[in-house]
Short mmCIF file of C-alpha atoms and ligand atoms in Angstrom, two decimals:
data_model
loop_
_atom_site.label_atom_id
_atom_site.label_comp_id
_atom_site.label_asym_id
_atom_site.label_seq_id
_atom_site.Cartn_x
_atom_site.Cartn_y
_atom_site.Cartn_z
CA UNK A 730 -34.41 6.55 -13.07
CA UNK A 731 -33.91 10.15 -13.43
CA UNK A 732 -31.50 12.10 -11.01
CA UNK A 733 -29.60 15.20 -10.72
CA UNK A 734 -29.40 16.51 -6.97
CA UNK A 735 -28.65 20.18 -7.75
CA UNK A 736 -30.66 22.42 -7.12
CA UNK A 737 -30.98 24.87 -9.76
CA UNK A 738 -31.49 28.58 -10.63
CA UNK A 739 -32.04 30.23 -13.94
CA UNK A 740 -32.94 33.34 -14.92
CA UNK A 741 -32.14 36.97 -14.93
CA UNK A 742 -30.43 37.99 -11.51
CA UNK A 743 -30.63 34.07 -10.10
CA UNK A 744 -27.57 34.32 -8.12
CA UNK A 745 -28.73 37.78 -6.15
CA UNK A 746 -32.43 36.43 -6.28
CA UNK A 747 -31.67 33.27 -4.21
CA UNK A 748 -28.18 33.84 -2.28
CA UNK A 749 -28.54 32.83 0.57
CA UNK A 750 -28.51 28.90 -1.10
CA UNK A 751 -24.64 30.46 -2.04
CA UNK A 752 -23.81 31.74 1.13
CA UNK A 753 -25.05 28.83 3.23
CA UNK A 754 -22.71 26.44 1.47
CA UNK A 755 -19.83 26.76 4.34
CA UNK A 756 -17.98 29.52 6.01
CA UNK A 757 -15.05 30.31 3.45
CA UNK A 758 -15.43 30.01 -0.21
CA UNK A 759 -12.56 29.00 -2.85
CA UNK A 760 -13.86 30.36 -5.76
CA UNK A 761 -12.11 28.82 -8.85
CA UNK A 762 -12.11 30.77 -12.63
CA UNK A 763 -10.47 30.35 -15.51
CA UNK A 764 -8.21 34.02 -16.74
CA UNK A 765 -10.07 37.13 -17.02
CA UNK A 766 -14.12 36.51 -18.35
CA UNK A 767 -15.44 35.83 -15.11
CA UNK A 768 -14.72 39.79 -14.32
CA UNK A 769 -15.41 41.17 -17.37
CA UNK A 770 -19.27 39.11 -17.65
CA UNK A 771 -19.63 40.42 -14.42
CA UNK A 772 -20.49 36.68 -12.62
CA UNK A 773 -17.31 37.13 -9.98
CA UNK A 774 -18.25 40.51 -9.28
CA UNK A 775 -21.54 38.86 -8.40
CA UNK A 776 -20.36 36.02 -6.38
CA UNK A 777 -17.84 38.32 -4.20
CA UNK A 778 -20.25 40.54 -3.31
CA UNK A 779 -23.05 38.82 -2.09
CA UNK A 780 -20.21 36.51 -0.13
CA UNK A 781 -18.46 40.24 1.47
CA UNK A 782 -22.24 41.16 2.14
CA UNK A 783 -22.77 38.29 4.11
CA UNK A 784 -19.58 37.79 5.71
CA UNK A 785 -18.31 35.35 4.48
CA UNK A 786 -14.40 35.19 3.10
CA UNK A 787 -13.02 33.70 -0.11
CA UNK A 788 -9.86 33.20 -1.78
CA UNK A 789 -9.65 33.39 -5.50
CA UNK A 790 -7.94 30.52 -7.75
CA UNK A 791 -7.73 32.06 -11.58
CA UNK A 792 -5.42 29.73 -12.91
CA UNK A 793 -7.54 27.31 -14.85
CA UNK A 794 -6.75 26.65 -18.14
CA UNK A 795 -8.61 25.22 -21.00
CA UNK A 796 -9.06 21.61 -21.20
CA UNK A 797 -7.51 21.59 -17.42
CA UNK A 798 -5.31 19.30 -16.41
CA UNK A 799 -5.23 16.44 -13.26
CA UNK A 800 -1.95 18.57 -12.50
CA UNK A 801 -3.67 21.61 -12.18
CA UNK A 802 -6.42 20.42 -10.41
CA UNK A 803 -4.04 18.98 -7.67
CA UNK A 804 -2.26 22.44 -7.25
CA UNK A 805 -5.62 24.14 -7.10
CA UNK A 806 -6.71 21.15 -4.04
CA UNK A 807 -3.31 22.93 -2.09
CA UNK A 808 -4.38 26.17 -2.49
CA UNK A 809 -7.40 25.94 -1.10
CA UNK A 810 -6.06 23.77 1.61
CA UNK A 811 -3.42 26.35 2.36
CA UNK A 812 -6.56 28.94 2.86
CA UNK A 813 -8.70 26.61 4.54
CA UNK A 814 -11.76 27.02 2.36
CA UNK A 815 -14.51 24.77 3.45
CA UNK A 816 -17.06 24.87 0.03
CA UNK A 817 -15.96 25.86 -3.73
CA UNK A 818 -17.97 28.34 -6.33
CA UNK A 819 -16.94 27.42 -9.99
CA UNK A 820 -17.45 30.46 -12.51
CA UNK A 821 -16.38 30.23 -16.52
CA UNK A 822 -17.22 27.60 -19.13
CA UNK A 823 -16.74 23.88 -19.08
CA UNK A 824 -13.07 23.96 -18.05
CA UNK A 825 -13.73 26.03 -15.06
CA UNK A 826 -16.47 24.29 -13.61
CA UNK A 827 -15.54 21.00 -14.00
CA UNK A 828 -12.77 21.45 -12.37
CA UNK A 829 -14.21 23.59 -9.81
CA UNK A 830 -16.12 19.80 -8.96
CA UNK A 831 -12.83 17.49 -8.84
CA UNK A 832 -11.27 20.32 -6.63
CA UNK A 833 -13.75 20.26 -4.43
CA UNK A 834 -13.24 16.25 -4.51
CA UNK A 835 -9.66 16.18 -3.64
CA UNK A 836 -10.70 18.46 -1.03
CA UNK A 837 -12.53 16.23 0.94
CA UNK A 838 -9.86 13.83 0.46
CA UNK A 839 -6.69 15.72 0.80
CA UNK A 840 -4.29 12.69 2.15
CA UNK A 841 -4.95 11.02 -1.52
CA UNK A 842 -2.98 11.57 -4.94
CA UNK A 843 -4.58 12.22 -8.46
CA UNK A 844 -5.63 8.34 -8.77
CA UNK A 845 -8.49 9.05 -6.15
CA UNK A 846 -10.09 10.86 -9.25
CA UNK A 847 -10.20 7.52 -11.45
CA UNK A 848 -10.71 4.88 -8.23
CA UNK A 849 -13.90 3.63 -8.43
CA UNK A 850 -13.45 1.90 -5.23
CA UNK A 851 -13.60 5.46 -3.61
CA UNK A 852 -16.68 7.24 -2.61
CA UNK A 853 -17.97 10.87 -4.09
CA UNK A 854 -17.38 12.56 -0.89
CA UNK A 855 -17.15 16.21 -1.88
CA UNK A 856 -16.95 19.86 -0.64
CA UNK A 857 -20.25 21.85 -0.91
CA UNK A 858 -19.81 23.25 -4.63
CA UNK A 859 -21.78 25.95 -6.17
CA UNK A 860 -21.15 26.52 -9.93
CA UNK A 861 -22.19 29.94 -12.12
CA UNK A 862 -21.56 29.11 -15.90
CA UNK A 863 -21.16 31.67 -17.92
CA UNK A 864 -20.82 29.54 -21.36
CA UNK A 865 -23.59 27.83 -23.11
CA UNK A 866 -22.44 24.27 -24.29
CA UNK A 867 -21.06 22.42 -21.09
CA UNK A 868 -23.95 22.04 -19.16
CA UNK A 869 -21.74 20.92 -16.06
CA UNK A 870 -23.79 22.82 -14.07
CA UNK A 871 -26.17 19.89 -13.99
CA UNK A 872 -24.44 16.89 -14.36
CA UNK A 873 -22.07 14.96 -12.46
CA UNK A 874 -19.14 14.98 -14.94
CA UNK A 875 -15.62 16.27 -14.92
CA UNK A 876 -13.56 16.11 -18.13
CA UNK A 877 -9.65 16.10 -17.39
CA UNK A 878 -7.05 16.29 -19.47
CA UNK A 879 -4.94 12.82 -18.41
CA UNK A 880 -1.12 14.23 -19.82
CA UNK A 881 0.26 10.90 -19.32
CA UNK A 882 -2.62 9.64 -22.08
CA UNK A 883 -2.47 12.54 -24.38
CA UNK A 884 -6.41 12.50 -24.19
CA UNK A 885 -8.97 13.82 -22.14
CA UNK A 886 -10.90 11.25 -19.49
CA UNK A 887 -13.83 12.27 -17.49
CA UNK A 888 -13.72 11.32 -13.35
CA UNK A 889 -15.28 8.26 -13.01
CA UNK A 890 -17.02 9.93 -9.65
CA UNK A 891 -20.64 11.67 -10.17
CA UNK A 892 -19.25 15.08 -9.17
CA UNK A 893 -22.80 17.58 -9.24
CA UNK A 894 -23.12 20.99 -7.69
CA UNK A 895 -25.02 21.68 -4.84
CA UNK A 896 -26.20 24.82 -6.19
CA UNK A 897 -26.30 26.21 -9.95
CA UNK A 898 -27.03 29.64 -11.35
CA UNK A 899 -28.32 30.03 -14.85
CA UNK A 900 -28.05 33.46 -15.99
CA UNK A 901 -28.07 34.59 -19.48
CA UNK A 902 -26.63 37.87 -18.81
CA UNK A 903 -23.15 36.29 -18.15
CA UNK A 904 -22.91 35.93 -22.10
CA UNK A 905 -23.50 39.23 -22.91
CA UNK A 906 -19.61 39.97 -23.26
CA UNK A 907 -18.78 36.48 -24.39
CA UNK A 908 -16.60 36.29 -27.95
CA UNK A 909 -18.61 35.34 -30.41
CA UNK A 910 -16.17 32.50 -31.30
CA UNK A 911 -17.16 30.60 -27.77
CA UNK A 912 -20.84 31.68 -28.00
CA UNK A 913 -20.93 29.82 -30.91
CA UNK A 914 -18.69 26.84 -30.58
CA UNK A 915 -20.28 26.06 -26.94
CA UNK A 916 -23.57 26.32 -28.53
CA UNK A 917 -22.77 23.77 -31.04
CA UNK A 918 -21.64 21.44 -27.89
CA UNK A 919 -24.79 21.70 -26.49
CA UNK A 920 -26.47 20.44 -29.52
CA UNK A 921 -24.39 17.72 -29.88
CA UNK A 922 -25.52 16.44 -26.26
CA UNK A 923 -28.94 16.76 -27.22
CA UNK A 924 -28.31 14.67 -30.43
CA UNK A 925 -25.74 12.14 -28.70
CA UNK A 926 -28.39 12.04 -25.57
CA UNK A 927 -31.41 11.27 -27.75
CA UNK A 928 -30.35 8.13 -28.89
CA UNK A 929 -28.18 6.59 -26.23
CA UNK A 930 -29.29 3.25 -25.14
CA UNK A 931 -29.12 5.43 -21.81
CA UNK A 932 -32.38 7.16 -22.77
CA UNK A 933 -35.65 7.48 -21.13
CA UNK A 934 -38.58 9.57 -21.70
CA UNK A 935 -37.36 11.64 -19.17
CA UNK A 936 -33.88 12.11 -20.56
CA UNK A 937 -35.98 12.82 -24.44
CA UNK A 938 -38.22 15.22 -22.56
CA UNK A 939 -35.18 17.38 -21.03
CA UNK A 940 -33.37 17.29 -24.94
CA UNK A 941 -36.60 17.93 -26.62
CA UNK A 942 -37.55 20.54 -25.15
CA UNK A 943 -33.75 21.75 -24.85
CA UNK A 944 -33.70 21.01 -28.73
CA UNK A 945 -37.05 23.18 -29.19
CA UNK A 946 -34.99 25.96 -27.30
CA UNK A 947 -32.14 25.97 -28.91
CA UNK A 948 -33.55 26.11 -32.71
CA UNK A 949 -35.06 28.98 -31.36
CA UNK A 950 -31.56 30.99 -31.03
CA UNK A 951 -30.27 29.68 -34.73
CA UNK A 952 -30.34 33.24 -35.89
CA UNK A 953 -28.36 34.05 -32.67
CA UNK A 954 -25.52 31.54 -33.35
CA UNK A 955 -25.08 32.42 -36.71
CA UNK A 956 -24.70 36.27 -36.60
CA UNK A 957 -27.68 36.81 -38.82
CA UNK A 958 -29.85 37.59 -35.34
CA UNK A 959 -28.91 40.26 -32.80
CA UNK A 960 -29.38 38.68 -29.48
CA UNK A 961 -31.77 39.85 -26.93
CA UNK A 962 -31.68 38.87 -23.56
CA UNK A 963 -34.58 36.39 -23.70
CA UNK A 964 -32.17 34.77 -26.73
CA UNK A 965 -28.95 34.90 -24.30
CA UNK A 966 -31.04 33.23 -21.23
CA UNK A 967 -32.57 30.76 -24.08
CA UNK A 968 -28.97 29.81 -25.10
CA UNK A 969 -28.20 28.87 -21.43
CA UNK A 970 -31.28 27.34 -21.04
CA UNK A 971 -30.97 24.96 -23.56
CA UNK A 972 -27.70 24.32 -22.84
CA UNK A 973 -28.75 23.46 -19.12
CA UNK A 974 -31.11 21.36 -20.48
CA UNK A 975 -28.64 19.23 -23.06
CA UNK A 976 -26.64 19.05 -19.55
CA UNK A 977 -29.46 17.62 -17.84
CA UNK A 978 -29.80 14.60 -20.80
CA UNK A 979 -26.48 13.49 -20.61
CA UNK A 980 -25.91 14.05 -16.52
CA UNK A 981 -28.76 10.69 -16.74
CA UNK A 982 -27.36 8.99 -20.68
CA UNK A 983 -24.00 10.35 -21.39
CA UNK A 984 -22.49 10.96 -24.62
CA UNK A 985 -21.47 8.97 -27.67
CA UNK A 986 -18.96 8.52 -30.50
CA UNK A 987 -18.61 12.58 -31.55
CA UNK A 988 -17.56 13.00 -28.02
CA UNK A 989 -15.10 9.85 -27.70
CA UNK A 990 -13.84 11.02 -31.31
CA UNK A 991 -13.52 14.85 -30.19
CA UNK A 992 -11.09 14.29 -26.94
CA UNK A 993 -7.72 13.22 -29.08
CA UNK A 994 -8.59 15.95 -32.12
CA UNK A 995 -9.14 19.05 -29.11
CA UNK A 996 -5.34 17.67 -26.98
CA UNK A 997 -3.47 17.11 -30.18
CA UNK A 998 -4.95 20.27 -31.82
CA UNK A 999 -5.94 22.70 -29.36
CA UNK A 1000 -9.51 22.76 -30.93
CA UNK A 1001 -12.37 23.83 -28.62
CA UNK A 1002 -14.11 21.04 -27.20
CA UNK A 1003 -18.00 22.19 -29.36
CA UNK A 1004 -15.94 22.45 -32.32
CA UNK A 1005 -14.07 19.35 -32.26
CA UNK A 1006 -17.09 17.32 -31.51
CA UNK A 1007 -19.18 18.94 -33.97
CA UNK A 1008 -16.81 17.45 -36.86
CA UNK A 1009 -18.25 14.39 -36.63
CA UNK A 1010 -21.87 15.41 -36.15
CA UNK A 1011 -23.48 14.85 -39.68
CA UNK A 1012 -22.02 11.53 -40.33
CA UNK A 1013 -23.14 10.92 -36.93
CA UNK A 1014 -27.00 11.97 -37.66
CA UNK A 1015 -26.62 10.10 -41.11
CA UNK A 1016 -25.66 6.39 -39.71
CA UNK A 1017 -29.00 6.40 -36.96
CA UNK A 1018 -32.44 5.10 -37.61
CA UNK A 1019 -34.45 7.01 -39.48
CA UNK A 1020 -36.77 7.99 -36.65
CA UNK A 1021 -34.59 9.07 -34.50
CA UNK A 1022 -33.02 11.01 -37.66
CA UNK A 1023 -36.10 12.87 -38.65
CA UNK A 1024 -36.78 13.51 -34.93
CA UNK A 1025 -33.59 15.07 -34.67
CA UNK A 1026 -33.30 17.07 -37.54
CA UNK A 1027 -37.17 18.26 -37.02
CA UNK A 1028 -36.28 19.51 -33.90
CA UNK A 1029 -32.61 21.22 -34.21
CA UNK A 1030 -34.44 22.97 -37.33
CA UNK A 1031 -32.25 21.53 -40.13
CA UNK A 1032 -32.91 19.89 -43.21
CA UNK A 1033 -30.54 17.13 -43.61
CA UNK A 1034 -27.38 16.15 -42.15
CA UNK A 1035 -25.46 18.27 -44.99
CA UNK A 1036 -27.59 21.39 -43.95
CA UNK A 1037 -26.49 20.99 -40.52
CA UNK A 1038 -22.69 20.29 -41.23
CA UNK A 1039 -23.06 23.71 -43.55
CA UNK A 1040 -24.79 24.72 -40.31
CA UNK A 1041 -21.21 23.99 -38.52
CA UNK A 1042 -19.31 25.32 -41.05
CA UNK A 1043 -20.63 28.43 -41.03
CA UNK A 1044 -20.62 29.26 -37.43
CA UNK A 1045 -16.98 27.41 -36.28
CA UNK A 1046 -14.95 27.62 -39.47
CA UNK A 1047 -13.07 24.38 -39.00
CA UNK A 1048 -9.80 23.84 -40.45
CA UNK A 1049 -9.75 19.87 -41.74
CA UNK A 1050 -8.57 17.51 -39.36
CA UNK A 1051 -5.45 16.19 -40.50
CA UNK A 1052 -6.18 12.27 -41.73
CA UNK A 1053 -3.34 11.26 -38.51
CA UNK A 1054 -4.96 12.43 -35.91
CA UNK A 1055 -8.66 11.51 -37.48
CA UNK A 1056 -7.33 8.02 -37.35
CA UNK A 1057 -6.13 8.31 -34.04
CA UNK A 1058 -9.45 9.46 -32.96
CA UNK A 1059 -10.73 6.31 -34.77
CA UNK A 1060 -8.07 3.66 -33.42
CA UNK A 1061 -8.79 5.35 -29.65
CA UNK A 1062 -13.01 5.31 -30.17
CA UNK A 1063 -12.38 1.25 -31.17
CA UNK A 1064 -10.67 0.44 -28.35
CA UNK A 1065 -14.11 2.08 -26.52
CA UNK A 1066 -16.11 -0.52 -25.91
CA UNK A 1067 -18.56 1.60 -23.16
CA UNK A 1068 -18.66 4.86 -25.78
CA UNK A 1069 -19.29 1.88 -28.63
CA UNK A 1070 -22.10 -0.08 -26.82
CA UNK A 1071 -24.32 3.30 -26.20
CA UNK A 1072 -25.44 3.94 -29.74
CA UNK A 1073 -28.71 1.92 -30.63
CA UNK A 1074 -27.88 1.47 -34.28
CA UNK A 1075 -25.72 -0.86 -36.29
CA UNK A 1076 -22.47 0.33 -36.24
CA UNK A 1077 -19.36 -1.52 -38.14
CA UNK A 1078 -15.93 -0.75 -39.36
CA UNK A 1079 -17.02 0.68 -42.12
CA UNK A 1080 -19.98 3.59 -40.45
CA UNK A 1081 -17.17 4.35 -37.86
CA UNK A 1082 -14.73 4.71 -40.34
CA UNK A 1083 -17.28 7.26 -42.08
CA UNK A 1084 -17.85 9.34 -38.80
CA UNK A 1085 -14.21 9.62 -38.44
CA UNK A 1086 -13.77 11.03 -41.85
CA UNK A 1087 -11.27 8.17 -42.71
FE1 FE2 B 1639 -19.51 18.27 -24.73
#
């Protein structure tokens, strides 16, 4: 089975190419952005004027943070009650577009608290949502996840609702402006969910198509990620590509142990999300089959595990983890079962141990 019901836009000028699939998404638009990128990489200039040309109103919600929080997204959910917006556009990165979708959950079901978000009992019910990304690691655009920071856990936990966008727009030109620093550490995520998607007992030949490919993309733009390439425009709409397509293998498989390890070292740390998962990446690469190993490596253009990790260091400049909170990643991935049962290798105390760096 293979589904994603978004339908999707890339390329240069996507969102003013194909508006009307924006503007017919309701009558008044919450648009919800993180601080100030969305106006600098020109994607909310964009969005507000092909919504002014057309007629439609919006309201603006720029308070999401990184890593956002089930607080926030419940304060967001009264906003755009207060201004009776009927369909949400997310712009930004990750943070800003996944909780653009659990927004436009709680939406639909404003007499419910936070808990609706984790009920699996409830259905998916959601506003309209459009979503512009304007990083290249989430992939959110295409999948149906939303990654919240749970305070009362100290961790992050996804929705357990398949939130997708109605609507996505892919275009590279958004990272133009981006820093450097999130260019690179998002890119990194989106290798990782090729990697993680690859092997999880999740996979099909569809899923392996969408990373392949993706993976074929992506070692295309190496030079780009590591500062030794100046980036064209083709590279930046590559990035995003391949990043769409990593989000389209793990909207169907989902991720693995880097990810379950990642969510306590980015809360306790404040370490982006690509980063923090790309800690554990080698180790990861080094514990799988051998096929699936070479297949990897082949594709994302590296050597070894070690030449990848030098890869990682090069581009994010991690600090070490301290050894706490790498065993607290460790102790919280154990008590995983789901994240644990996905791999399709042999995994014991003693691999996981390894992968956490413990
Ligand atoms: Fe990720």
């Amino acid at each position: 089975m293979y589904y994603i019901p978004t339908r999707l836009f890339t390329g240069q000028d996507a969102l003013k190419n194909n508006k009307d699939y924006l503007t017919g998404l309701g009558t008044k638009a919450l648009i919800v952005t993180g601080s100030k990128s969305a106006k600098i990489n020109g994607s909310f200039d964009d969005v507000a004027q092909i919504l002014e040309d057309s007629g439609k109103e919006f309201s603006v919600y720029e308070g999401i943070q990184e890593n956002p929080t089930v607080e926030s997204i419940m304060e967001a959910r009264e906003f755009g009650r207060d201004n009776v917006c009927d369909f949400v556009v997310g712009i930004g990165g990750g943070s800003a577009l996944d909780a653009s979708k659990a927004i436009s959950l709680m939406m639909a079901h404003y007499n419910d608290g936070w808990e609706y978000l984790y009920d699996t009992n409830k259905s998916n019910d959601m506003l309209p949502l459009a979503a512009v990304p304007t990083t290249c690691g989430t992939g959110s655009e295409v999948t149906g996840v939303s990654v919240l920071t749970r305070t009362d856990l100290k961790t992050k936990k996804s929705s357990v609702h398949k939130l997708y966008p109605n609507v996505s727009f892919v275009d590279g030109k958004y990272l133009k402006t981006a820093p450097r620093s999130i260019l690179r550490n998002t890119a990194m995520d989106a290798l990782s969910h090729m990697i993680e998607g690859t092997i999880h007992t999740k996979a099909t030949p569809y899923t392996r198509m969408c990373a392949s490919h993706g993976l074929d993309i992506w070692r295309s733009c190496k030079g780009v990620i590591d500062g030794t390439k100046e980036a064209s425009e083709d590279d930046l709409q590559s990035l995003m590509d391949a990043s769409t397509m990593a989000g389209m293998t793990i909207a169907q498989t989902g991720t693995t142990i880097p990810h379950a390890l990642s969510y306590p070292i980015t809360i306790g740390l404040n370490i982006p999300h690509g980063k923090s998962v790309s800690y554990f990446l080698a180790e990861f690469v080094k514990a799988m089959n051998k096929e699936d190993r070479d297949f990897i490596l082949t594709k994302s253009g590296f050597g070894d595990p070690d030449e990848l990790n030098e890869f990682f260091k090069k581009v994010c400049e991690p600090d070490e983890i301290p050894l706490n909170y790498r065993e607290i990643a460790y102790e919280e991935l154990c008590s995983n079962k789901a994240k644990l049962s996905c791999v399709p290798f042999e995994i014991n105390d003693s691999i996981l141990k390894r992968i956490a760096g413990i």
